[in-house]
Amino acid sequence: MSTVQDEAEVGRVQSTGNEGSEADRGPEDDGNRPVGGFPVRTLERSDEEEDKSLIASSKSYRSYEGHDLYMQADSSLASSPALGRPSSADDSLSIPDDTPSIQGSKASSPSRRARLSSYGRSPTPSLRPFDRRFQARASPSPLNSPRAISPAFLNPNSRQTSLLSQIVHDVGDTEPSQAPWEVVRWTKLRKITGQALSEVGKRNFGRPTCITVSATIALGTSKGLILVFDYTQNLKSIIGLAVESGAVTSISVSADHTIVAGGHASGNIFTWDIAKPAKPFLHITPVDRRESIETDGHGFEIPVLHLGFLGTRHTALVSADDKGMAFSHLATRGLGSVARNVRTTRILGRYPDDTPSAVRQRKPSAVLAFSPLPLGNAEHASDTIGLVAMLTPYLLVIVSTTPIAQTQYKTSRPKEVAAHGAMSAALAWFPSIKLKTPKLAASETSSRVKLVYCWSNILTILEVVEVEPSESSEKEALASLQFRPRSKWKSDEAIVGLQWLSRSVLAVLTITQQLVILEESSLQVTDSSDLIQRHIYHVDLFSQQLNQLVDQLDGEDASMHGVVADAFYMSFRAYKGRLFLLGYNEISFGTLSNWADRLLALMEQGNFIGAIQLATAYYVGEADKVTVGLPEDDTPRHNLVREKLLEMMSASLKYAFGKNVEARTRHVEQAELEELANACFAACISMGEMDFLFEDAYSWYQDGEAEGIFLETLEPHIMASEVDIVPPSVVKNLIGHYRDKGLDERLEEMICNLDSRTMDIDQITSLCKENNLYDALLYVWNQALSDYTSLLLELLDLARQPNGVHSHPEASSTEEKRNYTAKMFPYLSYILTGRIYPTGKQMSEDKALVAKAEIYHFFFSGRGHGFPSQTHNAATTASFPNLRKILDYDAPSFLSMLNEAFEDAFLNGSHDRVMEETAGQLSEEQAFGLAVNRQWIVSILLEIMTPPGYEPEDTVYLDMFIARNLPKFPQFILLPGHVLHRVLVGLCNFPEEDVAEDCQLSVEYLLSIYQPPDLPSLIPLITKARFYRVLKSIYRADGQYARLLQTCFDDYQNPDAVFDCIGDCLTPRVGLSEIQAKDVKAVIIERAHDLVTTDVTKAASTIEEFAPGLHGILLDSLDQDDASQFQYLQTVLEPSEESVEERHVLQRTSNRSFVEQYVRLLCDYNPRHVSEYVEKLKTGDLRLEEVLPALEKSGVIDAAVVLLARDGKIQEAIHRLTQHLSTMEAALLGLLEGASISPDAANTQETARDLVESIQKYTRIGIWLCQGQTKSAQRIKGEFKQVKRSGSIKISEDLSLDENLWLDLIDAVVGVTKNINEVMEDERMNSIEGDVGSTVMSNKIASSLENSRLVKGLRKTVQETFTALLTTTSALRTEDVRRQDLSFLRILRAFLSRASLSSPSLSNLRAVLATIFSAYAYEESLLALANRLLDKDLFVHVTEADKLRRRGWRPLGQVCEGCGRRVWGPGAGSYIWDAWQRRNEERLEMVRQRQALRAADNQATAVASQGKGKGTVTSSSQEAEFRSGKTPAREAGVDVANERAKEDLGPLVVFSCRHVFHGKCLQEIQGLPGAGRASQAADLEYSCPLCTNT
């Protein structure tokens, strides 16, 4: 029965801290109210009786009264405040344990972030880049703090991840930190354990086998009894018929808690009235299918493993047994158990005695999990149809039992189940309950019915949704339900138990007895606990029934399981949020620790910092809410946590500053106070409790002389805009603290992020002026007083004060004063673009208009504000005094700022709406400022900034300002031509190189809208100014391409542009005339050296594409630079793939001189590539005599050989090759002879290896040449001469050209090998005879080993040469051509003759050749041996196959399996011998006829050859008879056969199964066509009827 089925009928129970989670509690509908600062549980009258025992049994836990009790801890603020808590352990239902912390939890409060200063100095007063934007020192984005969180407060045993701490401890291999609370608080039911599990109880009642929990606790025992206990743990009833019905294997209690049902191992089911246990209320007996096959029910001695009530009825039950069958039982009303009639209906499974199918074998099955749907406190369509969920090894089946049994939903086991894992299954229903807070989005007032089920390690949640009936459907029709799988979760191990603790919390028990707490909505693991010490009762119920799924395990079948898990469902129950466990030694219950328990556990441990952080996480909803009993909605959750959080912070501050007895003797470290401040800030900001933060918390820190810690903790929260209101007293102390530490910049940033409306203006003004905090002062005056100009006068006056007269004693130098005054320009830039200074935030529209109007009036009105009398001078008495004053101070910076302000839409904007809305409210200055436009400003600037009052260093910025803004706003700025001409001339005569680029850009702006009438006269001026971009645009527009290219050459800042210019000018699409193209090429010729020195590669590719005829000129310009020539020619002749892709397809230069020059340069710079390049060339691409000296000089002999061979000079090529081999031989000999005295043995050996590799390389080249020449010679001959077969072969003494080439190559290669071998042999003998030390001897041994490798390499080269010779000179035999092997023999004989003449001793040569030819002989022996082995294997296999073919099959018996007659052996009869004789006679007769026919054919042929004479002709009738098979003997045989037709049963048919049949019998049995005709037996295909039918 489900653990929540009766929550609709009984009182509601809530544990501490779960008050607000009404949606997660089940059918409970009463919330709890906090009492004394902690929420406590309220019990309804219906709950008091059932909970008394559990409350009483947990009195061993400590209780606390009041809020001022502090406990001593061992670490990190060892004494901590204990807060109010419930009066008993049952109210909180949690105690500390060592559960591992949750992984992956988030942080609850921001950490101290590293602060990156964004302060920027004002631009330099002159020659600043014109387009640079002004930036305030304070960043518009929140800044970080450099201080990090200190881990001092975190206890090493604290639950860091649950506390959402950002601290990461590098603990290495240490064990993970444990939470200070138990995930589940377990309480042992001592009285029940003593009565049921003691030795006396086991003797009297038997061992408990199952448990169920409702208003009572019921235990089934092995002696067939049911023990019923109340919540005081008193034994109320002993129910049962003792041992008559066998052990109780399942148990269930009705929805109203009055009836208990028990299923027994004998197959009986009894229900009992708990109040009247004298006799059964109902008895469902097992059935004997042998007596009545129509009756459904459990069989005798088949245990009933699952049992449950349907709905609220006492007489409707469902059950399942050990054989995988499930039934529904419905009893009629009557006057007792005797008068009741029980109707049983099978709803799952098949009876074991059913006749098995001959085709398909039934799979074993069992009901692994079973549960009827309990009733909730909300109506649902499923309540009336009696749903039952069942899990088998293959399917989940949900069946409705009312009014008839019908399958509602079925699904197979998911594919994600782990292969070969443990077979386990579990399921649990959660009914529909009323929601206290309806889901507005879905308009739902009750929850949906949910089923959680699992196979092995895959858990699935299934929702049951009621479908609205259609209008046409009948009113009494069954409810229409939809079953929707919603989510899946994969466990690390198999799951054996599932229970709902609330609507949103699942308890999962794994096969290793790990308890996992799972949130239903997110399917995230929130907690886990190890229950292995609880020794949960479990039984092996299914392995015998399902042994085929394990014993026949197939490694390739993932659906098989390695083991069948034991059953835990009878001992793992849940009721009203509590878990009940039936163990081998005890019975216990447990509840999840709620949020209040966890906070209290942290406080008791002394980790009050962690408690505050965890409570903050609960408040903001970052921690697990549902699992710990907090509502998901913010408002009720905030109300629950707020009071507790404030109480914990007060108690923690009181303890931290030693205001209690326990903490007076303990010193609190500064790091701990920092952590406490961080925690308090995060909590107060989350709750919006700024009063507590600045009144209570700040007072504690101020009184405890730790004010600085609090103020520095405040900084990152101000910079993150989390705190913007700070009391004036705190602001004053903040300024003093940061000034004392010299942190002025950080202080200004904080002030600028505060709300100025809450500041004491007089206080903050005086403090900022005293400390020169002008950024902060400007911010406060703007925001608090809306005054944007007064401080400008003070800053301008500060710049004019001489040293020693100013009122700022700290500004002791002119540089410092200029730094303060320079703040005007970023300030003006921010204000005139509608931003708050210095934060950069946007102003409101109305406020921005007023601020801009005041600024423009301040500078561009005819009269200025009053200045102190001592500052009056000519500038102040003239017009626009403020403008003149700031221009005199820094005209470039002001004009740059104004250039930025011109982009704002305020100027020339429509302000009619503002004027109408603020009629009579705007001052005269503001109204004037609204009327200022761009034309007015430009005109005033042109009037004021004139020589000689302003130097060109200043006026050039005015020219740039006009030139750039005129094209942007041509409709607002109108200037005469002479002014623009003056501006253009002024830009060309820039004063310093620093502004040259800005001036050129300004000229480009100006010329985009202004066309000077005398532009050609301005060309020299522009050229002098080196405004090359301007010149390029002018020449391109006029079509002066030669001058354009010349300008590109002159443009030193962009040299690569010349290549693009050449391409643009010479590309065909431009359509240059011949004269224009000639002029362009003339410029290229003139500046050829500049072009190639800019970029050789680009120059070569560009000229190759557009002007290939100029290659010679460009190469001549590089006459003294061989490296550049090589790079140039390489780009032209061997372009890279990238360059080809980037450009058009290049036209390859066919100039032979370029190719020859490239080959010569290639010999110097990349000799390894010469051969590869030369091979790609065609005949005639270069002249051999031009490159041959360079090739020989650089040692690139392979390329020279290739070129000689290409020109047909094969003999010369071989000659040069053999000479080079002799040279390398001499080098190698000299190296080996001097190796004994060489100090660098390793380097010598490496050089020797390189020489040997070179010899091998050049030998292969020689082989290639000889092979090519041999093939050419064979083609020239055209035909082969036939060689007469004779006993001797004559070898010609004269060799052909190709044979001489082979001879020279072999002679050279063998000579090198022979000479090297002699030297090494001599050295080896000398090393043996010499008497040397151990070190020298070891060196010589190493050298000899290396030399042996060299000899092997050389001998391998000789062998390759002979192999190539033999392969080339030997051709395969064909029908017309026979192989001619004489060439090889002639070459070999000539080689030996030459060797005998050149060398008196052939010992070394004999050794070399012996090694070579012994290798050939060895290979021949291997081939012969392999052939013999293959022949032998083939013979053996063929022999075996023939034996198998001849062996046949021996019949199993001596009689026909069809008719029973003997077919062979003794007693078979004489007809078998007669048939054998007739068969032999037929064969002999056929042989005689065939011989006679052949003799007749030969005679006829002889007669025909005699001419026209008539010859003897054989009878055609005889031939016809023979060919048709109708010989006299055969006819006789047929007659005899016909006489015995009645006895002829056809040939014998023997099958591979060794059954034997007559052919005729087999035809009759199988009903084959032609049955009864034995003559057709051999033409039919048979199958053994005995084996086929089985």
PDB file of C-alpha atoms in Angstrom, residues 193 383 614 637 1028 1497:
ATOM      1  CA  THR A 193      11.880  -3.446  18.717  1.00  0.00           C
ATOM      2  CA  ASP A 383     -10.318   7.591  -7.938  1.00  0.00           C
ATOM      3  CA  LEU A 614      23.123  29.495   4.478  1.00  0.00           C
ATOM      4  CA  ARG A 637       9.718  32.099   2.375  1.00  0.00           C
ATOM      5  CA  TYR A1028      49.560  61.496 -49.693  1.00  0.00           C
ATOM      6  CA  ASP A1497      33.069 -44.733 -86.055  1.00  0.00           C
TER       7      ASP A1497
END
